[in-house]
Each structure stands twice: as C-alpha cells, then as structure tokens.
mmCIF file of C-alpha atoms in Angstrom:
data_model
loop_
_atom_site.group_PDB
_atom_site.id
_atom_site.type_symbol
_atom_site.label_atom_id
_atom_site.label_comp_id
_atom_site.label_asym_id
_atom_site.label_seq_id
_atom_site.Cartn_x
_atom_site.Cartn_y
_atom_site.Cartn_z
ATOM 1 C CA UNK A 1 -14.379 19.439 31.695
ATOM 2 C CA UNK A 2 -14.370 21.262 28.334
ATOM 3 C CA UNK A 3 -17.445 21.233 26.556
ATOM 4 C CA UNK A 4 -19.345 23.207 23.623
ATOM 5 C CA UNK A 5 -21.988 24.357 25.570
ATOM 6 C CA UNK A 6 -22.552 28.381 25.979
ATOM 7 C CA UNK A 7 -23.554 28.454 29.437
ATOM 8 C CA UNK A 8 -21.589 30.678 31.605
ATOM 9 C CA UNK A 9 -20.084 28.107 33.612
ATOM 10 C CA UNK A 10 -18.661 25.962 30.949
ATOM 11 C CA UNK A 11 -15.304 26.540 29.454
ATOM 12 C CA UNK A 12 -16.629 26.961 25.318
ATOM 13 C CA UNK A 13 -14.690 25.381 22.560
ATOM 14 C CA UNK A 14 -14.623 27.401 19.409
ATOM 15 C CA UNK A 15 -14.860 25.001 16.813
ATOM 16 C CA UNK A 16 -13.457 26.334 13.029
ATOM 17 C CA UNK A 17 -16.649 27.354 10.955
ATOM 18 C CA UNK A 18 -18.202 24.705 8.294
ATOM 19 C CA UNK A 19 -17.454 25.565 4.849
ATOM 20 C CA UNK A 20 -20.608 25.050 2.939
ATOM 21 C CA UNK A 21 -19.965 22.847 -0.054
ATOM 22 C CA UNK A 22 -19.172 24.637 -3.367
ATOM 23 C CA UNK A 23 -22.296 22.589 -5.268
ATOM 24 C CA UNK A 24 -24.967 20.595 -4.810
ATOM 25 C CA UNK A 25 -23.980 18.573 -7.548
ATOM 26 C CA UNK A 26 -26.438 15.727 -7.070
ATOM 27 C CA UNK A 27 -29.299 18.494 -6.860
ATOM 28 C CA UNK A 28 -27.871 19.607 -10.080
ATOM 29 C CA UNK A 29 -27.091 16.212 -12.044
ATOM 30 C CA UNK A 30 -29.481 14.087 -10.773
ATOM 31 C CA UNK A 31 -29.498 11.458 -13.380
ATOM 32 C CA UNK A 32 -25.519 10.830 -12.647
ATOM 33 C CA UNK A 33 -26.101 10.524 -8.852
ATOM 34 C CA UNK A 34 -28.864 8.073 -9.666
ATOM 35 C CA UNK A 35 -26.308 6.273 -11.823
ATOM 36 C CA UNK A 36 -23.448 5.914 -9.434
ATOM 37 C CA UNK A 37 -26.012 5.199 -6.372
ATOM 38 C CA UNK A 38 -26.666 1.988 -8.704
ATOM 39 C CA UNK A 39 -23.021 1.570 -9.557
ATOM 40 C CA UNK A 40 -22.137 1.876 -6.585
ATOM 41 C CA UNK A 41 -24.846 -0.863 -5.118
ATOM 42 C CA UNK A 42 -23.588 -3.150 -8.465
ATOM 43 C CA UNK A 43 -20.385 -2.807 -7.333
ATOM 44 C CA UNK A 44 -20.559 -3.894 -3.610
ATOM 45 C CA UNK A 45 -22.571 -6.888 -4.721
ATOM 46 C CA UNK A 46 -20.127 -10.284 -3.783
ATOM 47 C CA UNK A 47 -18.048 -8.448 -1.845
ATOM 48 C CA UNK A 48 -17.396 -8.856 2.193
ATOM 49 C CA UNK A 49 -19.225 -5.225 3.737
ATOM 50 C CA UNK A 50 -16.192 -5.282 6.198
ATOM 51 C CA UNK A 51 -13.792 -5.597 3.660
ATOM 52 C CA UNK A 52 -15.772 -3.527 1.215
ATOM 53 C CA UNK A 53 -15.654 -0.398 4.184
ATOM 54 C CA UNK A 54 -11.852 -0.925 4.271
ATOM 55 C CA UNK A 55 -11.105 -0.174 0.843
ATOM 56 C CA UNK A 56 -13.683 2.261 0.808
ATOM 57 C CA UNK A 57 -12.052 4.360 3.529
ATOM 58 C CA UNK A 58 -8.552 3.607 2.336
ATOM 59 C CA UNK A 59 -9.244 5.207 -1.169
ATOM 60 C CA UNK A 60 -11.016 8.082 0.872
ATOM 61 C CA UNK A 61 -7.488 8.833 3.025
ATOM 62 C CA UNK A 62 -5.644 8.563 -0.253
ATOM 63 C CA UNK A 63 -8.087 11.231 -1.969
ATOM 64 C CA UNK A 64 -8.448 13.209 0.965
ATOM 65 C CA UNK A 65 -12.364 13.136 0.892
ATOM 66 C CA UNK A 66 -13.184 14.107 4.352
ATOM 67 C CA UNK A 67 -17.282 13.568 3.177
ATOM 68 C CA UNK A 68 -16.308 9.863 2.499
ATOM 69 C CA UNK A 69 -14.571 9.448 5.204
ATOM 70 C CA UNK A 70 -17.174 10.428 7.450
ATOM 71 C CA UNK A 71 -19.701 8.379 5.928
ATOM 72 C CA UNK A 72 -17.258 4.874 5.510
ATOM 73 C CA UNK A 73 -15.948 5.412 8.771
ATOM 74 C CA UNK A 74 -19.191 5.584 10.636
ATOM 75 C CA UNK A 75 -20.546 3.038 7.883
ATOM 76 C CA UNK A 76 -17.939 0.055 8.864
ATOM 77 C CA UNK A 77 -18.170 1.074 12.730
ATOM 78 C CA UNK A 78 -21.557 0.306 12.767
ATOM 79 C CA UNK A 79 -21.348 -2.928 11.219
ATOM 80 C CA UNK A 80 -18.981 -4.108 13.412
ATOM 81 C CA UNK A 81 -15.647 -2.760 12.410
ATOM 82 C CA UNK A 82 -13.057 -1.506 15.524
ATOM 83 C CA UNK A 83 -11.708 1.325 16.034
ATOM 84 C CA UNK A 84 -8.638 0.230 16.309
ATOM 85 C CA UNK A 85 -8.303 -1.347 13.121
ATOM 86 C CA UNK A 86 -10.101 1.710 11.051
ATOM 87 C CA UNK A 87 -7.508 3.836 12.825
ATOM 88 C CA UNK A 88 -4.186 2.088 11.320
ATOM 89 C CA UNK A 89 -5.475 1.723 8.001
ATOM 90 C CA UNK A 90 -3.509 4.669 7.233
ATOM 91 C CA UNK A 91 -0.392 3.236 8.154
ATOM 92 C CA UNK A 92 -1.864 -0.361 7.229
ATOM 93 C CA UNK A 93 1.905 -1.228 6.020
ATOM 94 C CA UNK A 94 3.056 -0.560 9.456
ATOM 95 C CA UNK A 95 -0.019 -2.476 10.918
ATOM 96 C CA UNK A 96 -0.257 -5.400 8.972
ATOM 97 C CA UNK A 97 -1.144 -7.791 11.619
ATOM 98 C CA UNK A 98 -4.294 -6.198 12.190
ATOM 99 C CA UNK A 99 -5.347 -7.384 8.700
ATOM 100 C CA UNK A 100 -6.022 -10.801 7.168
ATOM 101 C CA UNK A 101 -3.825 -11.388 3.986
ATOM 102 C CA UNK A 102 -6.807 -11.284 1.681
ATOM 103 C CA UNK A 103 -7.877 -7.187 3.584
ATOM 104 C CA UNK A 104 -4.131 -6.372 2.631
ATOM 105 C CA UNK A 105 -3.802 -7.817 -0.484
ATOM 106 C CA UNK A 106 -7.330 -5.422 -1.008
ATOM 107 C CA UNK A 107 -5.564 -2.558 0.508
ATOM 108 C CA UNK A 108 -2.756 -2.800 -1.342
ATOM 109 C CA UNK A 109 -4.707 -2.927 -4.728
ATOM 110 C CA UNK A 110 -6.762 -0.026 -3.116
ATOM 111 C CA UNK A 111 -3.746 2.162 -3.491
ATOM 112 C CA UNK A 112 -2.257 1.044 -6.297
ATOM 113 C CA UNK A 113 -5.964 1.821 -8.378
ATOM 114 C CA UNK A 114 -6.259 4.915 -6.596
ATOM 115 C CA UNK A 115 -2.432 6.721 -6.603
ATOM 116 C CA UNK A 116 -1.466 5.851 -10.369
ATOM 117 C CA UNK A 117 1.816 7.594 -9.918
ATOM 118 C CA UNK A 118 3.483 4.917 -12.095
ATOM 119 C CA UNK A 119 0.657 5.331 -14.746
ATOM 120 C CA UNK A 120 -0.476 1.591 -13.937
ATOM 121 C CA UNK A 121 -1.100 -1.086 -11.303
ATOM 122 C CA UNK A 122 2.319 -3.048 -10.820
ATOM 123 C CA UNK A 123 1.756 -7.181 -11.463
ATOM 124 C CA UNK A 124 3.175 -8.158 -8.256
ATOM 125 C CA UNK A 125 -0.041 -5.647 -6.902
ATOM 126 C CA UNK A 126 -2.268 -7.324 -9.205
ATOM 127 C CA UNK A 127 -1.047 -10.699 -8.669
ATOM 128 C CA UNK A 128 -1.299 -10.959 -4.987
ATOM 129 C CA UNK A 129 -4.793 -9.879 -5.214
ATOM 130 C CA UNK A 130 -5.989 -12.090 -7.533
ATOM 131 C CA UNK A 131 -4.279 -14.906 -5.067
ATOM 132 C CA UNK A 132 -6.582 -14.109 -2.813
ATOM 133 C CA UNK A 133 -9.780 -13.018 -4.913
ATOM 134 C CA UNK A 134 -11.515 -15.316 -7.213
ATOM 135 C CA UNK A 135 -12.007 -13.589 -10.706
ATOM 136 C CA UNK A 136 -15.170 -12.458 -10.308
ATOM 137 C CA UNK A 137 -14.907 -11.369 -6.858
ATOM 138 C CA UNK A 138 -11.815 -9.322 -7.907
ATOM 139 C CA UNK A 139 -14.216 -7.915 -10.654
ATOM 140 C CA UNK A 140 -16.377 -6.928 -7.827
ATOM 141 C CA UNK A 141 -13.297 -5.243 -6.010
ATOM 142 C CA UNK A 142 -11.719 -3.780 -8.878
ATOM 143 C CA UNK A 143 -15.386 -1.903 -9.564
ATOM 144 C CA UNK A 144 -15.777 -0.924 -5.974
ATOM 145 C CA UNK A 145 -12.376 0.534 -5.738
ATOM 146 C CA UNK A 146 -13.051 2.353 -9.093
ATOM 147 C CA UNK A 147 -16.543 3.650 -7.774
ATOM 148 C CA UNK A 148 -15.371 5.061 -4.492
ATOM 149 C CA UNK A 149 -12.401 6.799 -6.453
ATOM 150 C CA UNK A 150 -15.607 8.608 -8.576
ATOM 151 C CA UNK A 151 -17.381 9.276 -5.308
ATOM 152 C CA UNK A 152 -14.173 10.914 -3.783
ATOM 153 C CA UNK A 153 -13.658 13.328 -6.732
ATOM 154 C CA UNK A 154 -17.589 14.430 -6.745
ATOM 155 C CA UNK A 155 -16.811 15.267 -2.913
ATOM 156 C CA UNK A 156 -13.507 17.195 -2.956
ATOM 157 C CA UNK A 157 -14.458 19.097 -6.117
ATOM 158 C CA UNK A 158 -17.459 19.965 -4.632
ATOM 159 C CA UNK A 159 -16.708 20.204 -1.434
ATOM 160 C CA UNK A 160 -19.344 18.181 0.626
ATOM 161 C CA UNK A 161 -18.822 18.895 4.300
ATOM 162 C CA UNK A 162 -18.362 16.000 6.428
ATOM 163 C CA UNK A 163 -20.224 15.321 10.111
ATOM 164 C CA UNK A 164 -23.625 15.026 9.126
ATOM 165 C CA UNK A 165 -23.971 11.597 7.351
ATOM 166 C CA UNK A 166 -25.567 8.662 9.943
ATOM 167 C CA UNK A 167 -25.284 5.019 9.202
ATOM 168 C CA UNK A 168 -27.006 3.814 7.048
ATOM 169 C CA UNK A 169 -28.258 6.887 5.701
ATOM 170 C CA UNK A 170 -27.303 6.415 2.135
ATOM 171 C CA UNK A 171 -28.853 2.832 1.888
#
C-alpha cells in the first residue's frame, strides 16, 4: 500500500511542491471580488445547480483553471453530481448519452462563449440553445457562462492553487 505518511514502514510518495499563487488579488481588490461574488450569485439565479456545475466546470477545462476546477468539481459532487458524468465532460462530444439534450445544448454554448476562435458564437450554437432555454433562462446561462469565464482568468493570472476549497465554502 503506498501512502504519504513518513513513518519508516510506509513506502512515501513525493508529491510535486504547491506553487503559492502569484497574488492575492481579492485581498488586494476587494471591492471587485465583492462585485463578482454578487454577479456571480445574480447569475446562477433560474438556473438548474446541476446544470449550472456543468458549465461551470466545462468553461474551467477549457481555461485550464485548476482553482475552479477544484472548487466546481467538488461543488457539483456534493450536490449530487457522479463521477462518472463530471469525468466525460471533457470529451462530452464523445459522451453524449450521459447528458440530457438541454446539458449539451449548455455545453455546447459553454464552449462556443468561452473558445471564441471564430471571433463569435455560430447560430446553429446559439440556436440549439435557445431550443432548449427559455429567453430568460438563457439570459441566466449566457451570464453564468460569462461569469465563470471572469472567475477563470482571476485564477490562472493569479495563480490560485487548487486542493484546498470544501463544498460549500464559497456560499
């Protein structure tokens, strides 16, 4: 059995070090942190939390936000969310049948907001969404989507380590 534990009859696992995050940004701008914590809440309002955790973590994989990840991952496993489906929703095109139409039609928009490689979100993207979202709803998504892509860039510029977060912890 490999374990981390230094005692002399364990076999020890050397871990890589933590980086420590380049800035405390929230320490630093508080008033903007306060202002996305309520944009954030604003932005969640209407929408399905399992759902809302999906395209959360999605944008997260995209923007390579290990902090977000963390937190989304062990957010959406705690309310209910499996494994199985948080672990394909990186190859969610692959996996589509662990979805609903209305989670990929999300997903899909979730990518399309996030990677503007094309310099804007294609209509068939858009279209399929708002199929499956009533206007206000896809408001909702459209602003959660948009939020998480602000969180992601706060925590890869600044470099917030993941590991630490708990459920719950940020509500």
């Amino acid at each position: 059995m490999t374990t981390i534990d230094s005692t002399p009859d364990a076999t020890t696992v050397r871990y890589a070090a933590e980086r420590p995050a380049r800035l405390n940004w929230a320490e630093h701008a508080p008033e903007v942190y306060k202002a996305m914590v309520r944009v954030d809440a604003a932005a969640r309002k209407g929408l399905e939390p399992g759902l809302y955790e999906l395209v959360k973590i999605r944008a997260s994989q995209l923007n390579h936000c290990a902090f977000c990840l963390d937190m989304h991952t062990k957010d959406a496993l705690a309310a209910g969310e499996s494994v199985e489906r948080i672990i394909q929703l990186d190859a969610w095109e692959e996996s589509a049948h662990f979805y609903t139409e209305k989670e990929l039609a999300a997903i899909e928009l979730t990518e399309a907001v996030t990677v503007l490689t094309e310099g804007f979100v294609p209509d068939e993207v858009y279209d399929r969404a708002a199929a499956h979202f009533e206007e206000a709803e896809l408001a909702q998504l459209i602003s959660a989507i948009a939020v998480i892509n602000a969180w992601n860039r706060f925590g890869v510029t600044c470099r917030m380590a993941p590991g630490h977060y708990r459920p719950g912890q940020r509500s």
